[in-house]
């Protein structure tokens, strides 16, 4: 009996051991299978990686285009504008005129880094940004979706810097050959803070009164700076020309450009650089950049023909200076419209701008007698104004559906598109730009005149600003040894 019981107990122990081994093997198999992803999980992981790679590739492409565009816009100031303006003055003032553009590249860059960027694009009220981004605090590698979701905020910042550089440089054409360099530098610092930064914030900044992309009170269509850059600089140029008075001898003494060749080269550089100015304002490398690129080129070509044709009819021959001035006028006029119109409206805007700006330079300036030395108002002030208004007429939602309803459906953009009210918004933007430029510029001129004086003495003006302001000459003519 004891032997039988012992056998049964041994048999039960063996069965229990076998059950434990089986359970352990099953647990091991279950554990091993759980560490390997299912086919569905693996597919989802690969898809997520592909999406991330695609997003990274788009970001890299957009960033590359924006850095190139930044360089193109900087090229517009130096050498583009420097050569264009430098060739238009008398040879005794060529270096001083070019130096004014170059100085803006240095002065505004430092000012932008310290405080101007924050005033233009930092969060603030409807009229001016705050001080949250002074010293570029918070401006790094991460994008700001409100401005550009696929590029670093620092790229956006440096791109906008190039606009801030060229805008005050445009004003120098109005007071060329007669303002002190010290007065010019102080004036431009104050003007950048008092006029440019608020206008840039109102049109492009978060919460801006005129910001069409972010729900401003009066959504003004200004793709690349018709109001922000050209109206403010052009109208300020007119105020400067009137406040400083005419050059000695104007208009009785001839004051022809000393080198149309330099101006020709400068104008061509401006034309090329303007692609960064307008097509870069898409802030990405997509199809809208192509559309803005095409519109920019077509408008410049049409305006060159418009100005030259009007000059041909009036004077019996077209001039080289007229052709290049017309091209610049077309580039100015298409700036606010570049991202909102197609090729055919761009041609219309260009031809209108060429004829209109020629009339402002050839007839209106002579009629009123102000000495806008290099026609900064006639080209930029007048061209920017007509361009902003024509944008309200020709803007199309097919090109850029900037206005949408609560369901995300595109709404008409301009008058031809079915939105006649947009003309009112454009007019409000134009009037604000004019008012800010006139009042701000006049106040700054009075202050600078009180502090350091604006005009060079008469004998310095006769001698030329190259020598009187910088102690150099643009051209040294050596006498022949024979």
Coordinates of C-alpha atoms in Angstrom, one line a residue:
X1 CA 0.0 0.0 0.0
X2 CA 2.8 2.4 0.8
X3 CA 4.5 1.6 -2.5
X4 CA 1.4 2.3 -4.4
X5 CA 0.9 5.6 -2.7
X6 CA 4.5 6.6 -3.3
X7 CA 4.1 5.8 -7.0
X8 CA 1.0 7.9 -7.3
X9 CA 2.7 10.9 -5.6
X10 CA 5.7 10.6 -7.9
X11 CA 3.4 10.5 -10.8
X12 CA 1.6 13.7 -9.6
X13 CA 4.9 15.5 -9.1
X14 CA 6.0 14.7 -12.6
X15 CA 2.7 16.0 -14.0
X16 CA 3.1 19.2 -12.0
X17 CA 6.6 19.7 -13.2
X18 CA 5.6 19.3 -16.8
X19 CA 2.7 21.8 -16.3
X20 CA 5.2 24.4 -14.9
X21 CA 7.6 23.9 -17.8
X22 CA 4.8 24.4 -20.3
X23 CA 3.5 27.5 -18.6
X24 CA 7.0 29.0 -18.6
X25 CA 7.5 28.3 -22.3
X26 CA 4.1 29.8 -23.1
X27 CA 5.0 32.9 -21.1
X28 CA 8.3 33.2 -22.9
X29 CA 6.7 32.9 -26.3
X30 CA 4.1 35.5 -25.3
X31 CA 6.8 37.9 -24.1
X32 CA 8.9 37.4 -27.2
X33 CA 6.0 38.0 -29.5
X34 CA 5.1 41.2 -27.7
X35 CA 8.5 42.7 -28.3
X36 CA 8.1 42.4 -32.0
X37 CA 5.7 45.0 -33.6
X38 CA 2.7 43.9 -35.5
X39 CA 2.6 44.6 -39.2
X40 CA 0.1 47.4 -38.7
X41 CA 2.3 49.1 -36.1
X42 CA 5.4 48.8 -38.2
X43 CA 3.6 50.4 -41.2
X44 CA 2.4 53.3 -39.0
X45 CA 5.9 53.9 -37.7
X46 CA 7.3 54.0 -41.3
X47 CA 4.6 56.4 -42.4
X48 CA 5.3 58.7 -39.5
X49 CA 9.0 58.7 -40.3
X50 CA 8.3 59.5 -44.0
X51 CA 6.0 62.4 -43.0
X52 CA 8.7 63.8 -40.7
X53 CA 11.3 63.5 -43.5
X54 CA 9.0 65.2 -45.9
X55 CA 8.3 68.0 -43.4
X56 CA 12.1 68.4 -42.8
X57 CA 12.8 68.5 -46.5
X58 CA 10.1 71.2 -47.0
X59 CA 11.5 73.2 -44.1
X60 CA 15.0 73.0 -45.5
X61 CA 13.9 74.1 -49.0
X62 CA 11.9 77.0 -47.6
X63 CA 14.7 78.1 -45.4
X64 CA 17.2 77.9 -48.3
X65 CA 14.9 80.1 -50.5
X66 CA 14.4 82.6 -47.7
X67 CA 18.1 83.0 -47.0
X68 CA 18.8 83.5 -50.8
X69 CA 15.9 86.0 -50.9
X70 CA 17.5 87.8 -47.9
X71 CA 20.8 88.1 -49.8
X72 CA 18.9 89.3 -52.9
X73 CA 17.2 92.1 -51.0
X74 CA 20.4 93.2 -49.3
X75 CA 21.9 93.3 -52.8
X76 CA 19.2 95.8 -53.7
X77 CA 20.7 98.3 -51.2
X78 CA 24.3 97.7 -51.9
X79 CA 25.3 97.6 -54.7
X80 CA 21.9 98.1 -56.4
X81 CA 20.6 101.3 -55.0
X82 CA 24.1 102.7 -54.2
X83 CA 25.0 102.4 -57.9
X84 CA 21.6 103.6 -59.1
X85 CA 21.7 106.7 -57.0
X86 CA 25.4 107.2 -57.2
X87 CA 25.3 107.5 -61.0
X88 CA 22.5 110.1 -60.9
X89 CA 24.4 112.7 -58.9
X90 CA 27.3 114.9 -60.0
X91 CA 30.7 113.3 -59.7
X92 CA 31.7 115.4 -56.7
X93 CA 28.9 113.7 -54.7
X94 CA 29.1 110.1 -55.9
X95 CA 30.9 108.6 -52.9
X96 CA 28.8 110.5 -50.4
X97 CA 25.6 109.3 -52.1
X98 CA 26.8 105.7 -52.2
X99 CA 28.0 105.9 -48.6
X100 CA 24.5 106.8 -47.5
X101 CA 23.1 103.5 -48.7
X102 CA 26.1 101.6 -47.3
X103 CA 25.6 103.3 -43.9
X104 CA 22.0 102.1 -43.8
X105 CA 23.3 98.5 -44.1
X106 CA 25.3 99.0 -40.9
X107 CA 23.2 101.4 -38.8
X108 CA 19.8 99.7 -39.4
X109 CA 21.2 96.3 -38.8
X110 CA 22.4 97.2 -35.3
X111 CA 19.2 99.1 -34.5
X112 CA 17.1 96.2 -35.7
X113 CA 18.9 93.8 -33.4
X114 CA 18.6 96.0 -30.4
X115 CA 14.9 97.1 -30.6
X116 CA 13.5 97.8 -34.0
X117 CA 12.6 94.2 -34.8
X118 CA 10.6 93.9 -31.5
X119 CA 8.8 97.2 -32.3
X120 CA 7.9 95.9 -35.8
X121 CA 7.0 92.3 -35.2
X122 CA 6.8 91.7 -31.5
X123 CA 3.4 91.3 -29.8
X124 CA 1.9 94.7 -29.0
X125 CA -1.2 96.7 -29.8
X126 CA -2.7 97.7 -33.2
X127 CA -0.1 100.4 -33.9
X128 CA 3.3 99.2 -32.5
X129 CA 4.9 96.1 -31.2
X130 CA 6.1 95.6 -27.7
X131 CA 9.6 95.1 -26.1
X132 CA 9.3 91.3 -25.7
X133 CA 12.0 90.7 -28.4
X134 CA 14.5 93.4 -27.6
X135 CA 18.1 92.2 -28.2
X136 CA 16.4 89.5 -30.3
X137 CA 15.3 87.7 -27.1
X138 CA 13.3 84.7 -28.1
X139 CA 14.2 84.9 -31.8
X140 CA 15.9 81.5 -32.5
X141 CA 15.6 78.3 -34.5
X142 CA 12.0 77.6 -33.8
X143 CA 9.4 78.9 -36.2
X144 CA 6.6 81.3 -35.3
X145 CA 3.5 79.9 -37.0
X146 CA 1.8 83.3 -37.1
X147 CA 4.5 84.5 -39.4
X148 CA 6.1 81.5 -41.2
X149 CA 5.5 77.9 -40.0
X150 CA 8.3 76.2 -41.9
X151 CA 11.4 78.5 -41.4
X152 CA 13.2 79.5 -38.2
X153 CA 12.1 82.7 -36.7
X154 CA 15.6 84.0 -37.0
X155 CA 15.4 83.5 -40.8
X156 CA 12.2 85.5 -40.8
X157 CA 13.9 88.2 -38.7
X158 CA 16.9 88.6 -41.0
X159 CA 14.7 88.6 -44.1
X160 CA 12.6 91.4 -42.7
X161 CA 15.8 93.2 -41.7
X162 CA 16.7 93.7 -45.3
X163 CA 13.4 95.5 -45.9
X164 CA 14.2 97.8 -43.0
X165 CA 17.6 98.5 -44.5
X166 CA 16.6 99.6 -47.9
X167 CA 13.5 101.6 -47.0
X168 CA 15.3 104.6 -45.3
X169 CA 18.1 104.3 -48.0
X170 CA 15.4 105.2 -50.6
X171 CA 14.8 108.5 -48.9
X172 CA 18.4 109.6 -49.4
X173 CA 17.6 110.3 -53.1
X174 CA 15.5 113.3 -52.2
X175 CA 18.1 115.2 -50.3
X176 CA 21.2 114.0 -52.2
X177 CA 24.0 116.5 -52.5
X178 CA 23.0 118.7 -49.6
X179 CA 22.5 117.0 -46.2
X180 CA 25.2 116.5 -43.6
X181 CA 26.3 112.9 -43.0
X182 CA 25.8 113.2 -39.3
X183 CA 22.3 114.6 -39.8
X184 CA 21.5 111.9 -42.2
X185 CA 22.5 109.2 -39.7
X186 CA 20.6 110.6 -36.8
X187 CA 17.5 111.3 -39.0
X188 CA 17.5 107.7 -40.3
X189 CA 17.8 106.2 -36.8
X190 CA 14.8 108.2 -35.5
X191 CA 12.8 107.6 -38.8
X192 CA 13.3 103.9 -38.5
X193 CA 11.8 103.8 -35.0
X194 CA 9.1 106.4 -35.5
X195 CA 7.8 105.8 -39.0
X196 CA 9.0 102.4 -40.3
X197 CA 8.6 100.2 -37.3
X198 CA 4.9 101.3 -36.6
X199 CA 4.0 101.0 -40.3
X200 CA 5.5 97.5 -40.5
X201 CA 3.7 96.4 -37.4
X202 CA 0.3 97.7 -38.6
X203 CA 0.6 96.0 -41.9
X204 CA 2.5 92.8 -41.1
X205 CA 2.8 92.4 -37.3
X206 CA 0.6 90.4 -34.9
X207 CA -2.5 92.4 -34.1
X208 CA -1.7 95.1 -36.6
X209 CA -4.5 97.5 -37.6
X210 CA -4.0 96.8 -41.3
X211 CA -2.9 93.2 -41.2
X212 CA -4.9 91.3 -43.8
X213 CA -3.4 87.8 -42.9
X214 CA -4.0 88.0 -39.2
X215 CA -7.4 89.8 -39.0
X216 CA -6.6 93.5 -38.8
X217 CA -9.4 96.1 -38.5
X218 CA -8.7 97.4 -42.0
X219 CA -7.2 94.4 -43.9
X220 CA -4.9 96.1 -46.4
X221 CA -3.4 93.9 -49.1
X222 CA 0.3 94.7 -49.1
X223 CA 2.3 91.7 -50.2
X224 CA 5.8 93.0 -50.1
X225 CA 5.8 96.6 -49.0
X226 CA 3.8 99.0 -51.1
X227 CA 2.7 101.0 -48.1
X228 CA 5.4 99.9 -45.6
X229 CA 8.4 100.5 -47.9
X230 CA 7.5 102.7 -50.8
X231 CA 4.8 105.1 -49.7
X232 CA 6.5 105.8 -46.4
X233 CA 9.9 106.4 -48.0
X234 CA 8.6 108.2 -51.0
X235 CA 6.4 110.6 -49.0
X236 CA 9.1 111.2 -46.4
X237 CA 11.4 112.0 -49.3
X238 CA 9.1 114.7 -50.5
X239 CA 8.9 116.2 -47.0
X240 CA 12.7 116.2 -46.8
X241 CA 13.1 117.8 -50.3
X242 CA 10.7 120.6 -49.4
X243 CA 12.1 121.1 -45.8
X244 CA 15.7 121.3 -46.9
X245 CA 15.0 123.5 -49.9
X246 CA 16.6 123.3 -53.4
X247 CA 20.2 122.7 -54.2
X248 CA 22.3 125.7 -55.0
X249 CA 21.7 126.7 -58.6
X250 CA 18.6 124.5 -59.0
X251 CA 16.8 124.6 -61.4
X252 CA 18.7 127.2 -63.5
X253 CA 22.1 125.3 -63.6
X254 CA 22.2 122.0 -65.4
X255 CA 22.8 119.1 -63.0
X256 CA 22.8 116.0 -65.2
X257 CA 23.8 112.5 -63.9
X258 CA 27.5 112.1 -64.0
X259 CA 27.3 108.4 -65.0
X260 CA 24.2 106.8 -66.5
X261 CA 26.3 103.7 -66.9
X262 CA 26.5 103.3 -63.1
X263 CA 22.8 103.9 -62.8
X264 CA 22.1 101.3 -65.5
X265 CA 24.1 98.7 -63.7
X266 CA 22.4 99.6 -60.4
X267 CA 18.9 99.4 -62.0
X268 CA 19.6 95.9 -63.4
X269 CA 20.8 94.8 -59.9
X270 CA 17.6 96.2 -58.4
X271 CA 15.5 94.3 -61.0
X272 CA 17.2 91.0 -60.1
X273 CA 17.2 91.7 -56.4
X274 CA 13.5 92.5 -56.5
X275 CA 12.7 88.8 -57.0
X276 CA 13.9 88.2 -53.5
X277 CA 11.9 91.3 -52.4
X278 CA 8.6 90.1 -53.9
X279 CA 8.8 86.3 -54.5
X280 CA 10.6 85.9 -51.1
X281 CA 7.6 87.5 -49.4
X282 CA 5.7 84.2 -49.8
X283 CA 8.0 83.1 -46.9
X284 CA 8.2 79.6 -48.6
X285 CA 9.3 78.0 -51.8
X286 CA 5.9 77.1 -53.1
X287 CA 3.9 77.9 -56.2
X288 CA 2.9 81.3 -54.9
X289 CA 6.6 82.3 -55.0
X290 CA 6.5 81.5 -58.7
X291 CA 3.4 83.6 -59.3
X292 CA 5.0 86.6 -57.5
X293 CA 8.2 86.1 -59.4
X294 CA 6.4 86.2 -62.7
X295 CA 4.2 89.2 -61.8
X296 CA 7.3 91.1 -60.7
X297 CA 9.1 90.5 -63.9
X298 CA 6.1 91.3 -66.2
X299 CA 5.3 94.6 -64.4
X300 CA 8.9 95.8 -64.6
X301 CA 9.1 95.1 -68.3
X302 CA 5.7 96.8 -69.0
X303 CA 6.6 99.9 -66.9
X304 CA 9.9 100.3 -68.7
X305 CA 8.0 100.4 -72.0
X306 CA 5.4 102.7 -70.6
X307 CA 7.9 105.3 -69.3
X308 CA 10.1 105.1 -72.4
X309 CA 7.0 105.3 -74.7
X310 CA 5.7 108.4 -72.9
X311 CA 9.1 110.0 -73.1
X312 CA 9.4 109.1 -76.7
X313 CA 6.1 110.8 -77.5
X314 CA 6.9 113.9 -75.5
X315 CA 10.6 114.3 -76.4
X316 CA 10.9 112.6 -79.7
X317 CA 13.3 109.9 -78.4
X318 CA 13.5 107.4 -75.5
X319 CA 16.4 107.8 -73.0
X320 CA 18.3 105.1 -71.2
X321 CA 17.6 106.8 -67.9
X322 CA 13.9 106.9 -68.7
X323 CA 13.9 103.1 -69.5
X324 CA 15.6 102.1 -66.2
X325 CA 13.5 104.6 -64.2
X326 CA 10.4 103.1 -65.7
X327 CA 11.5 99.6 -64.7
X328 CA 12.1 100.7 -61.1
X329 CA 8.6 102.3 -61.1
X330 CA 7.0 99.1 -62.3
X331 CA 8.8 97.1 -59.6
X332 CA 7.6 99.6 -57.0
X333 CA 4.0 99.4 -58.2
X334 CA 3.8 95.6 -58.3
X335 CA 5.3 95.2 -54.9
X336 CA 2.0 95.3 -53.0
X337 CA 0.2 93.2 -55.6
X338 CA 2.9 90.6 -56.5
X339 CA 1.3 87.8 -54.5
X340 CA -2.3 88.6 -55.4
X341 CA -2.4 89.1 -59.2
X342 CA -1.7 87.0 -62.3
X343 CA 0.6 87.9 -65.3
X344 CA -2.0 89.9 -67.3
X345 CA -3.0 92.3 -64.4
X346 CA 0.7 92.6 -63.7
X347 CA 1.3 93.9 -67.2
X348 CA -1.6 96.4 -66.7
X349 CA -0.2 97.6 -63.4
X350 CA 3.2 98.0 -64.9
X351 CA 2.1 100.1 -67.9
X352 CA 0.0 102.4 -65.7
X353 CA 2.8 102.8 -63.3
X354 CA 5.3 103.7 -66.0
X355 CA 3.2 106.4 -67.5
X356 CA 2.0 107.7 -64.2
X357 CA 5.4 108.0 -62.6
X358 CA 6.9 109.6 -65.7
X359 CA 4.1 112.2 -65.5
X360 CA 4.9 112.9 -61.8
X361 CA 8.6 113.3 -62.6
X362 CA 8.4 115.2 -65.9
X363 CA 5.4 117.5 -65.2
X364 CA 4.3 117.6 -61.6
X365 CA 7.7 118.2 -60.1
X366 CA 8.4 121.0 -62.6
X367 CA 5.0 122.4 -61.9
X368 CA 5.5 122.7 -58.1
X369 CA 9.2 123.3 -58.2
X370 CA 10.4 121.1 -55.4
X371 CA 13.9 119.6 -55.7
X372 CA 13.5 115.9 -55.3
X373 CA 17.1 115.3 -56.5
X374 CA 16.8 111.7 -57.6
X375 CA 13.0 111.5 -57.9
X376 CA 12.4 109.3 -54.8
X377 CA 8.9 110.7 -54.4
X378 CA 8.0 110.5 -58.1
X379 CA 9.0 106.9 -58.3
X380 CA 8.5 105.4 -54.9
X381 CA 5.8 107.6 -53.3
X382 CA 3.7 107.9 -56.5
X383 CA 4.5 104.3 -57.6
X384 CA 3.7 102.9 -54.2
X385 CA 0.4 104.8 -54.0
X386 CA -0.9 103.8 -57.4
X387 CA 0.3 100.2 -56.8
X388 CA -1.5 99.9 -53.5
X389 CA -4.8 101.1 -55.1
X390 CA -4.5 98.9 -58.1
X391 CA -3.9 95.9 -55.8
X392 CA -7.4 96.5 -54.4
X393 CA -8.7 96.4 -58.0
X394 CA -6.9 93.3 -59.4
X395 CA -6.3 91.1 -56.4
X396 CA -7.7 87.6 -57.0
X397 CA -8.6 84.8 -54.6
X398 CA -7.5 82.3 -57.3
X399 CA -3.9 83.5 -57.0
X400 CA -4.0 83.9 -53.2
X401 CA -7.1 83.1 -51.1
X402 CA -6.1 85.3 -48.2
X403 CA -9.7 86.0 -47.1
X404 CA -11.8 83.0 -46.0
X405 CA -15.1 82.6 -44.1
X406 CA -15.6 80.6 -40.9
X407 CA -15.9 77.3 -43.0
X408 CA -12.5 78.0 -44.7
X409 CA -14.1 78.8 -48.0
X410 CA -12.1 81.4 -50.0
X411 CA -13.8 84.8 -50.4
X412 CA -13.2 87.4 -53.1
X413 CA -10.0 89.5 -52.7
X414 CA -10.2 92.6 -55.0
X415 CA -12.8 94.6 -56.9
X416 CA -12.6 92.7 -60.1
X417 CA -12.9 89.5 -58.0
X418 CA -16.1 90.7 -56.5
X419 CA -14.9 92.6 -53.4
X420 CA -15.4 96.3 -54.1
X421 CA -15.1 97.1 -50.3
X422 CA -11.4 96.2 -50.5
X423 CA -10.8 99.5 -52.2
X424 CA -11.8 101.2 -49.0
X425 CA -9.3 99.1 -47.0
X426 CA -6.6 100.0 -49.5
X427 CA -7.4 103.7 -49.3
X428 CA -7.3 103.6 -45.5
X429 CA -3.8 101.9 -45.6
X430 CA -2.6 104.5 -48.1
X431 CA -3.9 107.4 -46.0
X432 CA -2.3 106.1 -42.8
X433 CA 1.0 105.6 -44.6
X434 CA 0.9 109.1 -46.0
X435 CA -0.1 110.7 -42.6
X436 CA 2.5 108.8 -40.6
X437 CA 5.2 109.6 -43.1
X438 CA 4.4 113.4 -43.3
X439 CA 3.9 113.9 -39.5
X440 CA 6.7 111.7 -38.4
X441 CA 9.3 113.0 -40.9
X442 CA 8.5 116.6 -40.3
X443 CA 8.9 116.2 -36.5
X444 CA 12.2 114.3 -36.9
X445 CA 13.6 116.9 -39.4
X446 CA 12.8 119.7 -37.0
X447 CA 14.5 117.9 -34.1
X448 CA 17.6 116.9 -36.1
X449 CA 17.9 120.4 -37.4
X450 CA 17.8 121.8 -33.9
X451 CA 20.4 119.3 -32.6
X452 CA 23.0 119.1 -35.4
X453 CA 21.7 121.1 -38.3
X454 CA 20.6 119.5 -41.6
X455 CA 22.3 121.2 -44.5
X456 CA 25.9 121.5 -45.3
X457 CA 27.3 125.0 -45.6
X458 CA 27.1 126.6 -49.0
X459 CA 30.9 126.3 -49.6
X460 CA 30.8 122.6 -48.7
X461 CA 27.9 122.0 -51.2
X462 CA 29.9 123.8 -53.9
X463 CA 33.0 121.7 -53.1
X464 CA 31.0 118.5 -53.1
X465 CA 30.1 116.2 -50.3
X466 CA 32.8 113.6 -51.1
X467 CA 35.5 116.0 -49.9
X468 CA 33.5 118.0 -47.4
X469 CA 31.9 115.1 -45.6
X470 CA 34.4 112.3 -46.1
X471 CA 37.7 113.8 -47.3
X472 CA 37.8 111.6 -50.4
X473 CA 37.0 111.8 -54.1
X474 CA 35.3 109.3 -56.2
X475 CA 37.6 109.9 -59.2
X476 CA 41.2 111.0 -59.2
X477 CA 42.3 112.5 -62.5
X478 CA 46.1 112.4 -62.9
X479 CA 47.7 114.9 -65.2
X480 CA 49.6 113.5 -68.1
X481 CA 53.4 113.4 -67.6
X482 CA 53.9 114.9 -71.1

